[in-house]
Short mmCIF file of C-alpha atoms in Angstrom, two decimals:
data_model
loop_
_atom_site.label_atom_id
_atom_site.label_comp_id
_atom_site.label_asym_id
_atom_site.label_seq_id
_atom_site.Cartn_x
_atom_site.Cartn_y
_atom_site.Cartn_z
CA MET A 657 -17.46 3.86 101.58
CA SER A 658 -20.68 3.21 101.59
CA PHE A 659 -22.88 0.20 101.38
CA VAL A 660 -24.19 0.90 98.33
CA TRP A 661 -20.86 1.66 96.70
CA LYS A 662 -19.85 -1.83 97.87
CA LEU A 663 -23.04 -3.41 96.19
CA GLY A 664 -22.19 -1.86 92.80
CA ILE A 665 -18.51 -2.71 92.91
CA LEU A 666 -19.43 -6.19 93.55
CA ALA A 667 -21.94 -6.29 90.61
CA GLY A 668 -19.46 -4.86 88.03
CA LEU A 669 -17.25 -7.79 89.13
CA VAL A 670 -19.95 -10.17 88.95
CA ILE A 671 -20.83 -8.84 85.31
CA VAL A 672 -17.01 -8.85 83.94
CA VAL A 673 -16.51 -12.16 85.48
CA PHE A 674 -19.49 -14.18 83.95
CA GLY A 675 -20.01 -12.11 80.91
CA GLY A 676 -16.36 -12.73 79.71
CA GLY A 677 -16.88 -16.42 80.31
CA SER A 678 -19.87 -16.23 78.70
CA PHE A 679 -18.49 -14.21 75.61
CA ALA A 680 -15.54 -16.77 75.36
CA THR A 681 -17.68 -19.83 76.10
CA TYR A 682 -19.80 -18.31 73.05
CA GLU A 683 -16.73 -17.77 70.39
CA LEU A 684 -14.68 -20.93 71.31
CA PHE A 685 -17.62 -23.41 70.88
CA LEU A 686 -21.05 -21.86 69.95
CA LYS A 687 -19.71 -19.60 67.13
CA THR A 688 -17.38 -22.20 65.95
CA ALA A 689 -19.99 -24.72 65.46
CA SER A 690 -22.16 -22.41 63.94
CA ARG A 691 -19.45 -22.07 60.87
CA LYS A 692 -19.04 -25.76 60.53
CA PRO A 693 -21.66 -26.91 57.41
CA ALA A 694 -24.89 -28.52 58.55
CA LYS A 695 -24.48 -32.58 57.51
CA GLY A 696 -26.98 -31.96 54.83
CA ASN A 697 -24.83 -29.61 53.08
CA GLU A 698 -21.42 -31.54 53.39
CA ALA A 699 -20.08 -32.78 50.33
CA VAL A 700 -20.73 -36.49 49.45
CA VAL A 701 -18.08 -38.50 47.85
CA THR A 702 -19.82 -41.33 45.53
CA PRO A 703 -17.26 -44.14 44.97
CA THR A 704 -16.88 -44.65 41.19
CA PRO A 705 -19.17 -47.53 40.03
CA ASP A 706 -16.99 -50.78 39.18
CA PRO A 707 -17.77 -51.08 35.00
CA GLY A 708 -16.56 -54.50 35.13
CA ILE A 709 -19.70 -55.43 36.75
CA ALA A 710 -22.07 -54.36 34.88
CA LEU A 711 -20.16 -55.94 31.79
CA LEU A 712 -20.23 -59.26 33.23
CA ASP A 713 -23.56 -59.62 33.74
CA GLN A 714 -24.15 -58.56 29.99
CA ALA A 715 -21.48 -61.15 29.19
CA ARG A 716 -23.53 -63.85 31.20
CA GLU A 717 -26.71 -62.89 29.51
CA LEU A 718 -25.23 -62.59 25.91
CA ILE A 719 -23.87 -66.42 26.33
CA ALA A 720 -27.17 -67.80 28.30
CA LYS A 721 -29.33 -66.54 24.92
CA GLY A 722 -26.57 -68.34 22.85
CA ASN A 723 -24.75 -65.37 21.51
CA VAL A 724 -21.38 -66.80 22.44
CA GLU A 725 -18.91 -64.47 20.44
CA ASP A 726 -20.27 -61.38 21.47
CA GLY A 727 -20.86 -62.19 25.28
CA LYS A 728 -17.13 -62.90 24.63
CA ARG A 729 -15.98 -59.88 23.23
CA LEU A 730 -17.51 -58.06 26.06
CA LEU A 731 -16.05 -60.41 28.58
CA ILE A 732 -12.05 -60.02 26.49
CA SER A 733 -13.38 -55.98 26.62
CA ILE A 734 -13.28 -55.92 30.50
CA PHE A 735 -9.85 -56.91 31.26
CA GLN A 736 -8.73 -55.27 28.23
CA ASN A 737 -10.24 -51.94 29.27
CA PHE A 738 -10.84 -52.07 32.53
CA PRO A 739 -7.92 -54.11 34.03
CA LYS A 740 -8.29 -52.90 37.92
CA SER A 741 -11.71 -53.70 37.93
CA THR A 742 -12.70 -56.42 40.42
CA LYS A 743 -14.20 -58.63 37.77
CA ALA A 744 -11.04 -58.74 35.69
CA ASP A 745 -9.41 -61.87 36.62
CA GLU A 746 -12.81 -63.36 36.44
CA ALA A 747 -13.66 -62.43 33.17
CA ARG A 748 -9.93 -63.85 32.08
CA ARG A 749 -11.13 -67.38 33.70
CA ALA A 750 -14.39 -67.25 31.83
CA VAL A 751 -12.89 -66.47 28.59
CA GLY A 752 -9.42 -68.75 29.11
CA ASP A 753 -12.10 -71.50 29.90
CA MET A 754 -13.79 -70.82 26.65
CA ASN A 755 -10.80 -71.00 24.82
CA ILE A 756 -9.47 -74.04 25.88
CA GLN A 757 -13.05 -75.81 25.31
CA ASP A 758 -13.23 -75.06 21.85
CA PHE A 759 -9.15 -75.57 21.39
CA PHE A 760 -9.83 -79.42 22.46
CA SER A 761 -13.36 -79.83 21.01
CA PRO A 762 -13.63 -82.22 18.22
CA GLN A 763 -14.89 -79.56 16.13
CA PRO A 764 -12.68 -78.63 12.99
CA SER A 765 -11.17 -75.24 12.56
CA ALA A 766 -8.42 -73.98 11.14
CA ASP A 767 -6.16 -74.96 14.07
CA LYS A 768 -7.04 -78.81 13.97
CA LYS A 769 -6.32 -81.75 12.02
CA GLU A 770 -8.05 -85.03 11.70
CA TYR A 771 -5.73 -88.07 11.77
CA VAL A 772 -6.84 -91.77 11.62
CA VAL A 773 -4.75 -94.55 13.22
CA ALA A 774 -3.09 -96.75 10.91
CA ARG A 775 -1.93 -100.18 11.74
CA GLY A 776 1.27 -100.15 14.11
CA ASP A 777 0.66 -96.92 15.28
CA SER A 778 1.12 -95.55 18.71
CA ILE A 779 1.04 -92.09 20.75
CA ALA A 780 4.79 -91.87 20.38
CA LYS A 781 4.76 -92.48 16.60
CA ILE A 782 1.72 -90.29 15.98
CA ALA A 783 3.29 -87.70 17.66
CA SER A 784 6.57 -87.83 15.58
CA LYS A 785 4.15 -87.85 12.60
CA THR A 786 2.13 -84.93 13.24
CA LYS A 787 5.00 -82.84 15.36
CA ALA A 788 2.73 -82.81 18.27
CA ALA A 789 3.13 -83.63 22.12
CA PRO A 790 1.86 -86.89 23.02
CA GLU A 791 0.26 -85.38 26.03
CA LEU A 792 -1.33 -83.07 23.80
CA ILE A 793 -2.90 -85.85 21.55
CA PHE A 794 -3.44 -87.58 24.91
CA LYS A 795 -5.49 -84.63 26.33
CA ALA A 796 -7.09 -83.60 23.42
CA ASN A 797 -8.80 -87.16 22.46
CA GLY A 798 -9.57 -87.71 26.14
CA LEU A 799 -7.64 -90.92 26.12
CA ASP A 800 -7.21 -93.18 29.35
CA GLY A 801 -5.00 -95.41 28.29
CA LEU A 802 -2.37 -95.93 25.60
CA MET A 803 -4.02 -98.60 23.97
CA ILE A 804 -4.95 -97.55 20.22
CA GLN A 805 -7.16 -99.06 17.34
CA PRO A 806 -6.53 -98.67 13.61
CA GLY A 807 -9.10 -96.81 12.46
CA GLN A 808 -9.73 -94.23 15.18
CA LYS A 809 -9.77 -91.19 14.43
CA PHE A 810 -7.70 -88.17 16.53
CA ILE A 811 -8.23 -84.78 16.48
CA ILE A 812 -4.61 -83.01 16.72
CA PRO A 813 -4.82 -79.45 17.58
CA SER A 814 -2.08 -77.12 17.54
CA GLY A 815 -1.14 -73.52 18.27
CA GLN A 816 0.97 -70.93 18.00
CA PHE A 817 1.95 -70.17 21.72
CA THR A 818 3.69 -67.60 23.55
CA VAL A 819 3.96 -67.00 27.04
CA GLN A 820 4.01 -63.61 29.63
CA ILE A 821 5.25 -63.79 33.24
CA PHE A 822 3.30 -60.74 34.94
CA VAL A 823 5.68 -60.04 37.89
CA GLY A 824 3.49 -57.71 39.68
CA GLN A 825 0.34 -59.90 39.24
CA GLN A 826 2.21 -62.91 40.10
CA ALA A 827 0.34 -64.92 37.09
CA VAL A 828 1.14 -66.30 33.43
CA GLU A 829 -0.84 -65.44 30.59
CA LEU A 830 -1.02 -67.77 27.36
CA LEU A 831 -1.20 -66.40 24.07
CA ASN A 832 -2.15 -68.14 21.02
CA HIS A 833 -1.15 -66.17 17.82
CA GLY A 834 -0.64 -63.32 19.68
CA VAL A 835 -4.46 -63.19 21.31
CA PHE A 836 -5.34 -63.73 24.77
CA PHE A 837 -6.20 -67.29 25.49
CA ARG A 838 -5.50 -68.54 28.98
CA TRP A 839 -4.75 -66.84 32.31
CA TYR A 840 -2.95 -68.98 35.29
CA LYS A 841 -2.49 -67.28 38.59
CA ALA A 842 0.66 -68.41 40.86
CA LEU A 843 0.08 -70.70 43.92
CA ASP A 844 3.60 -69.30 44.67
CA PHE A 845 6.34 -66.95 42.47
CA HIS A 846 9.55 -66.35 43.63
CA LEU A 847 12.21 -65.33 40.96
CA PRO A 848 15.52 -64.35 41.17
CA ALA A 849 15.96 -60.58 42.78
CA ASN A 850 18.35 -59.12 39.79
CA MET A 851 15.61 -60.49 37.61
CA THR A 852 14.78 -57.97 35.11
CA SER A 853 12.01 -57.64 32.01
CA GLY A 854 13.48 -59.98 29.26
CA GLN A 855 13.11 -62.75 26.69
CA LEU A 856 13.56 -66.56 27.37
CA LYS A 857 12.29 -69.74 26.00
CA VAL A 858 10.84 -72.97 27.14
CA ILE A 859 14.19 -75.32 26.98
CA GLY A 860 12.83 -78.44 28.14
CA LYS A 861 9.55 -80.56 29.82
CA GLU A 862 9.93 -82.94 32.92
CA ALA A 863 7.74 -85.01 34.81
CA TRP A 864 8.67 -86.24 38.83
CA SER A 865 6.84 -89.13 40.74
CA GLY A 866 8.54 -90.42 43.81
CA GLY A 867 11.86 -88.61 43.47
CA ALA A 868 12.35 -89.56 40.16
CA ARG A 869 12.10 -88.43 36.52
CA VAL A 870 9.09 -90.46 34.62
CA ALA A 871 8.59 -90.49 31.08
CA PHE A 872 5.27 -90.16 29.03
CA GLY A 873 4.00 -93.60 28.65
CA GLU A 874 5.01 -94.84 31.96
CA LYS A 875 2.50 -95.76 34.76
CA LYS A 876 3.73 -92.82 37.02
CA PHE A 877 3.48 -90.40 34.55
CA HIS A 878 -0.44 -90.01 35.46
CA GLY A 879 -0.53 -87.74 38.16
CA SER A 880 3.35 -86.70 38.18
CA SER A 881 4.11 -83.62 39.43
CA ARG A 882 5.38 -81.10 36.05
CA TRP A 883 8.03 -79.03 35.38
CA VAL A 884 8.52 -76.49 32.36
CA VAL A 885 12.38 -75.42 32.17
CA LEU A 886 13.10 -71.88 30.71
CA SER A 887 16.30 -70.99 29.37
CA ALA A 888 19.26 -69.54 31.38
CA SER A 889 17.16 -68.25 34.39
CA GLY A 890 17.18 -71.35 36.87
CA ILE A 891 13.21 -70.29 36.54
CA ILE A 892 10.65 -73.24 36.21
CA PHE A 893 7.28 -73.35 35.82
CA TYR A 894 6.21 -76.32 38.08
CA SER A 895 3.36 -78.44 40.18
CA GLU A 896 3.07 -80.33 43.17
CA THR A 897 0.70 -82.97 43.10
CA ALA A 898 1.74 -84.54 46.63
CA PRO A 899 2.11 -81.55 49.22
CA ASN A 900 2.64 -83.78 52.04
CA THR A 901 5.15 -86.12 50.28
CA PRO A 902 6.58 -83.98 47.12
CA ASN A 903 7.24 -85.75 44.48
CA VAL A 904 10.24 -83.53 43.89
CA PRO A 905 11.98 -80.71 45.93
CA LYS A 906 10.76 -77.09 44.80
CA PRO A 907 12.93 -75.67 42.36
CA ARG A 908 15.25 -72.43 43.72
CA PHE A 909 13.29 -69.87 41.27
CA GLY A 910 10.09 -70.80 40.25
CA ILE A 911 6.19 -70.31 39.02
CA GLN A 912 3.85 -72.82 41.03
CA LEU A 913 0.57 -73.67 39.19
CA ALA A 914 -2.29 -75.84 40.18
CA PRO A 915 -1.30 -79.28 39.30
CA GLU A 916 -4.67 -79.26 36.58
CA ASP A 917 -3.30 -75.95 35.47
CA MET A 918 0.24 -77.47 34.87
CA GLU A 919 -0.81 -80.41 33.53
CA GLU A 920 -2.52 -78.15 30.83
CA LEU A 921 0.04 -75.91 30.10
CA PHE A 922 2.61 -78.96 29.90
CA ALA A 923 0.62 -80.23 26.87
CA LEU A 924 0.25 -77.17 25.14
CA LEU A 925 3.95 -75.45 25.29
CA GLY A 926 6.47 -77.34 23.14
CA LYS A 927 10.26 -76.53 23.12
CA ASP A 928 11.54 -73.17 21.99
CA THR A 929 8.29 -71.52 23.16
CA PRO A 930 8.91 -67.60 23.80
CA VAL A 931 8.49 -66.37 27.22
CA THR A 932 8.88 -62.93 28.36
CA ILE A 933 8.80 -61.18 31.35
CA ASN A 934 6.70 -58.25 32.24
CA LYS A 935 7.99 -56.52 35.15
#
């Protein structure tokens, strides 16, 4: 075979080898890459804005301008219409703060009566006359002791309260006349494993200090840990004011609230208050 023929065969092999490699490279990388949409043409997913953020700002602005009722309605719309909003709990707390301030204020309303202290009265006697819990009278009138004087004017607030326990949110909602009143977030939440949705009621209230029960009017009642016991369930709303040296062991099943929240709930709830568990 002549030199010229050998040279031709070698050149052909080079073309086949390197040409094929170039074609494969083009098919695998360059062509594939060219099929990918340019970044500028990619679909951009815009997160859905949280409507609660703007509504909360609007509500605050209305309240700051003195339009309290419209601001309050706007806050309520956040957690009723947009319960998954990041601002839902903040709106609940704001409305609850407004409700409790109105409830305990001296301003007259359909849910409040005025009582003038008579000679020989005590908080316990006034509670018996008005059918209001003594701790409610104490709290509503900002008392710091049990000494009262004839002629003093007391506000006796009343409500038609019901309670809802939300298992998923680990929270307690207080309603007054069937309308949202207050929201309490649990610090600890442990119910029986077989607990189902259902109806309970308040059967008793207890105050504990130093491992012993204390009654309203005793010195140790102030700052005591409070329990609200629910019927036939073993469930208790409770607080602990002395975490390092507990006033009483934790109940087996219960919902722990902050001491200030539990003190408030303790004053508001009476015997036979309905309680609903929502799974």
